[in-house]
mmCIF file of C-alpha atoms in Angstrom:
data_model
loop_
_atom_site.group_PDB
_atom_site.id
_atom_site.type_symbol
_atom_site.label_atom_id
_atom_site.label_comp_id
_atom_site.label_asym_id
_atom_site.label_seq_id
_atom_site.Cartn_x
_atom_site.Cartn_y
_atom_site.Cartn_z
ATOM 1 C CA MET X 802 11.464 24.281 -8.051
ATOM 2 C CA LYS X 803 8.757 24.374 -5.373
ATOM 3 C CA ASN X 804 8.752 28.208 -5.756
ATOM 4 C CA ILE X 805 8.414 27.972 -9.586
ATOM 5 C CA LEU X 806 5.364 25.639 -9.137
ATOM 6 C CA ILE X 807 3.686 27.890 -6.559
ATOM 7 C CA ILE X 808 4.066 30.881 -8.916
ATOM 8 C CA LEU X 809 2.769 28.938 -11.871
ATOM 9 C CA ILE X 810 -0.203 27.833 -9.883
ATOM 10 C CA LEU X 811 -1.045 31.380 -8.763
ATOM 11 C CA SER X 812 -0.411 32.685 -12.186
ATOM 12 C CA ALA X 813 -2.707 30.147 -13.736
ATOM 13 C CA VAL X 814 -5.535 30.828 -11.313
ATOM 14 C CA SER X 815 -5.457 34.502 -11.837
ATOM 15 C CA LEU X 816 -5.329 34.600 -15.558
ATOM 16 C CA GLN X 817 -8.510 34.207 -17.694
ATOM 17 C CA ALA X 818 -7.277 31.591 -20.195
ATOM 18 C CA GLN X 819 -4.011 32.290 -21.802
ATOM 19 C CA ILE X 820 -1.166 31.397 -19.571
ATOM 20 C CA SER X 821 1.751 33.740 -20.091
ATOM 21 C CA GLY X 822 4.654 32.138 -21.826
ATOM 22 C CA LEU X 823 2.930 29.021 -22.867
ATOM 23 C CA LEU X 824 2.292 28.312 -26.643
ATOM 24 C CA PRO X 825 -0.283 26.307 -28.387
ATOM 25 C CA SER X 826 0.943 22.668 -28.891
ATOM 26 C CA PRO X 827 1.184 21.630 -32.563
ATOM 27 C CA TYR X 828 -0.072 18.158 -31.751
ATOM 28 C CA PHE X 829 -3.059 18.543 -29.243
ATOM 29 C CA ASP X 830 -5.325 21.217 -28.101
ATOM 30 C CA GLU X 831 -3.027 22.299 -25.239
ATOM 31 C CA GLN X 832 -0.617 24.999 -24.187
ATOM 32 C CA THR X 833 3.012 24.008 -23.472
ATOM 33 C CA ILE X 834 6.396 25.230 -22.659
ATOM 34 C CA THR X 835 9.710 23.482 -21.972
ATOM 35 C CA PHE X 836 12.548 25.236 -20.150
ATOM 36 C CA HIS X 837 15.794 24.623 -18.229
ATOM 37 C CA TYR X 838 15.383 24.974 -14.524
ATOM 38 C CA GLN X 839 19.054 24.145 -13.779
ATOM 39 C CA PRO X 840 21.689 23.041 -16.375
ATOM 40 C CA ASP X 841 20.692 19.370 -15.993
ATOM 41 C CA ILE X 842 16.936 19.880 -15.207
ATOM 42 C CA ARG X 843 14.354 20.573 -17.923
ATOM 43 C CA VAL X 844 10.796 21.227 -17.035
ATOM 44 C CA HIS X 845 7.861 20.624 -19.426
ATOM 45 C CA ILE X 846 4.540 22.298 -18.626
ATOM 46 C CA ASN X 847 1.393 21.084 -20.333
ATOM 47 C CA ALA X 848 -1.772 23.102 -19.604
ATOM 48 C CA PRO X 849 -5.271 22.948 -21.009
ATOM 49 C CA SER X 850 -5.865 25.006 -24.215
ATOM 50 C CA VAL X 851 -7.153 28.568 -24.032
ATOM 51 C CA ALA X 852 -10.628 27.291 -24.815
ATOM 52 C CA GLN X 853 -10.515 24.566 -22.175
ATOM 53 C CA PHE X 854 -8.877 26.603 -19.347
ATOM 54 C CA ASP X 855 -11.538 27.875 -16.951
ATOM 55 C CA ALA X 856 -10.230 30.694 -14.650
ATOM 56 C CA ASN X 857 -13.098 30.172 -12.357
ATOM 57 C CA LYS X 858 -11.854 26.691 -11.398
ATOM 58 C CA PRO X 859 -8.876 25.889 -9.159
ATOM 59 C CA THR X 860 -5.774 24.371 -10.956
ATOM 60 C CA ALA X 861 -4.357 21.014 -9.982
ATOM 61 C CA LEU X 862 -0.696 20.151 -10.766
ATOM 62 C CA VAL X 863 0.307 16.695 -11.793
ATOM 63 C CA LEU X 864 3.967 16.102 -11.421
ATOM 64 C CA TYR X 865 5.769 13.256 -13.312
ATOM 65 C CA ALA X 866 9.406 12.325 -12.620
ATOM 66 C CA LEU X 867 11.193 10.561 -15.412
ATOM 67 C CA PRO X 868 13.044 7.337 -15.037
ATOM 68 C CA ASN X 869 16.810 7.815 -15.064
ATOM 69 C CA GLY X 870 18.219 8.366 -18.464
ATOM 70 C CA ASN X 871 14.921 9.032 -20.166
ATOM 71 C CA THR X 872 13.982 12.254 -21.871
ATOM 72 C CA ILE X 873 10.749 14.320 -21.775
ATOM 73 C CA GLU X 874 10.324 13.493 -25.473
ATOM 74 C CA GLN X 875 10.642 9.834 -24.886
ATOM 75 C CA THR X 876 8.356 9.729 -21.824
ATOM 76 C CA VAL X 877 5.635 12.061 -23.103
ATOM 77 C CA GLY X 878 4.720 9.499 -25.673
ATOM 78 C CA LYS X 879 4.187 9.536 -29.415
ATOM 79 C CA VAL X 880 2.764 7.481 -32.360
ATOM 80 C CA MET X 881 5.287 4.763 -32.776
ATOM 81 C CA HIS X 882 6.892 4.084 -36.228
ATOM 82 C CA THR X 883 9.107 1.260 -37.358
ATOM 83 C CA GLY X 884 12.672 1.929 -36.107
ATOM 84 C CA ASP X 885 11.706 4.173 -33.237
ATOM 85 C CA ASP X 886 13.665 3.691 -30.009
ATOM 86 C CA TRP X 887 11.581 1.630 -27.567
ATOM 87 C CA HIS X 888 11.959 4.378 -24.916
ATOM 88 C CA PHE X 889 9.305 6.358 -26.804
ATOM 89 C CA ASP X 890 6.639 3.791 -25.862
ATOM 90 C CA ILE X 891 7.225 3.412 -22.110
ATOM 91 C CA GLN X 892 5.002 5.858 -20.221
ATOM 92 C CA HIS X 893 2.854 8.248 -22.394
ATOM 93 C CA ILE X 894 2.563 10.940 -19.731
ATOM 94 C CA GLY X 895 0.948 13.268 -22.318
ATOM 95 C CA ALA X 896 -1.829 10.736 -22.771
ATOM 96 C CA GLN X 897 -2.119 10.168 -19.044
ATOM 97 C CA THR X 898 -2.583 13.897 -18.563
ATOM 98 C CA ARG X 899 -5.256 14.288 -21.298
ATOM 99 C CA PHE X 900 -6.998 11.199 -19.714
ATOM 100 C CA LEU X 901 -7.066 13.059 -16.271
ATOM 101 C CA ARG X 902 -8.437 16.233 -17.901
ATOM 102 C CA GLN X 903 -11.270 14.115 -19.449
ATOM 103 C CA HIS X 904 -12.249 12.637 -16.105
ATOM 104 C CA ILE X 905 -11.462 15.424 -13.637
ATOM 105 C CA SER X 906 -13.848 18.332 -14.515
ATOM 106 C CA GLU X 907 -13.759 20.299 -11.306
ATOM 107 C CA TYR X 908 -10.072 21.429 -11.862
ATOM 108 C CA ASN X 909 -7.899 22.720 -14.515
ATOM 109 C CA VAL X 910 -5.315 19.826 -14.802
#
């Protein structure tokens, strides 16, 4: 996994704004991709939008490890509705990432 992260950092730094393979998020102004690294390991990458990504700035990675048994979908957070499983309201790493982007301006987070 370390090799993939290094490749992603180098790729992100060398590109102008669109990060190859990432797609615009339907929910926020971000680029995302989710893929299987190994059969039991899924990786979700959330990057700044094309408009917010500055190729002249270094890129910082924030890594979140999920609690045992929780999914990316549960941990990334969502607007809760009656009847939703409580696991969807435990960590909100998507909101945490957007918070960091608002407060750390010298890096692409």
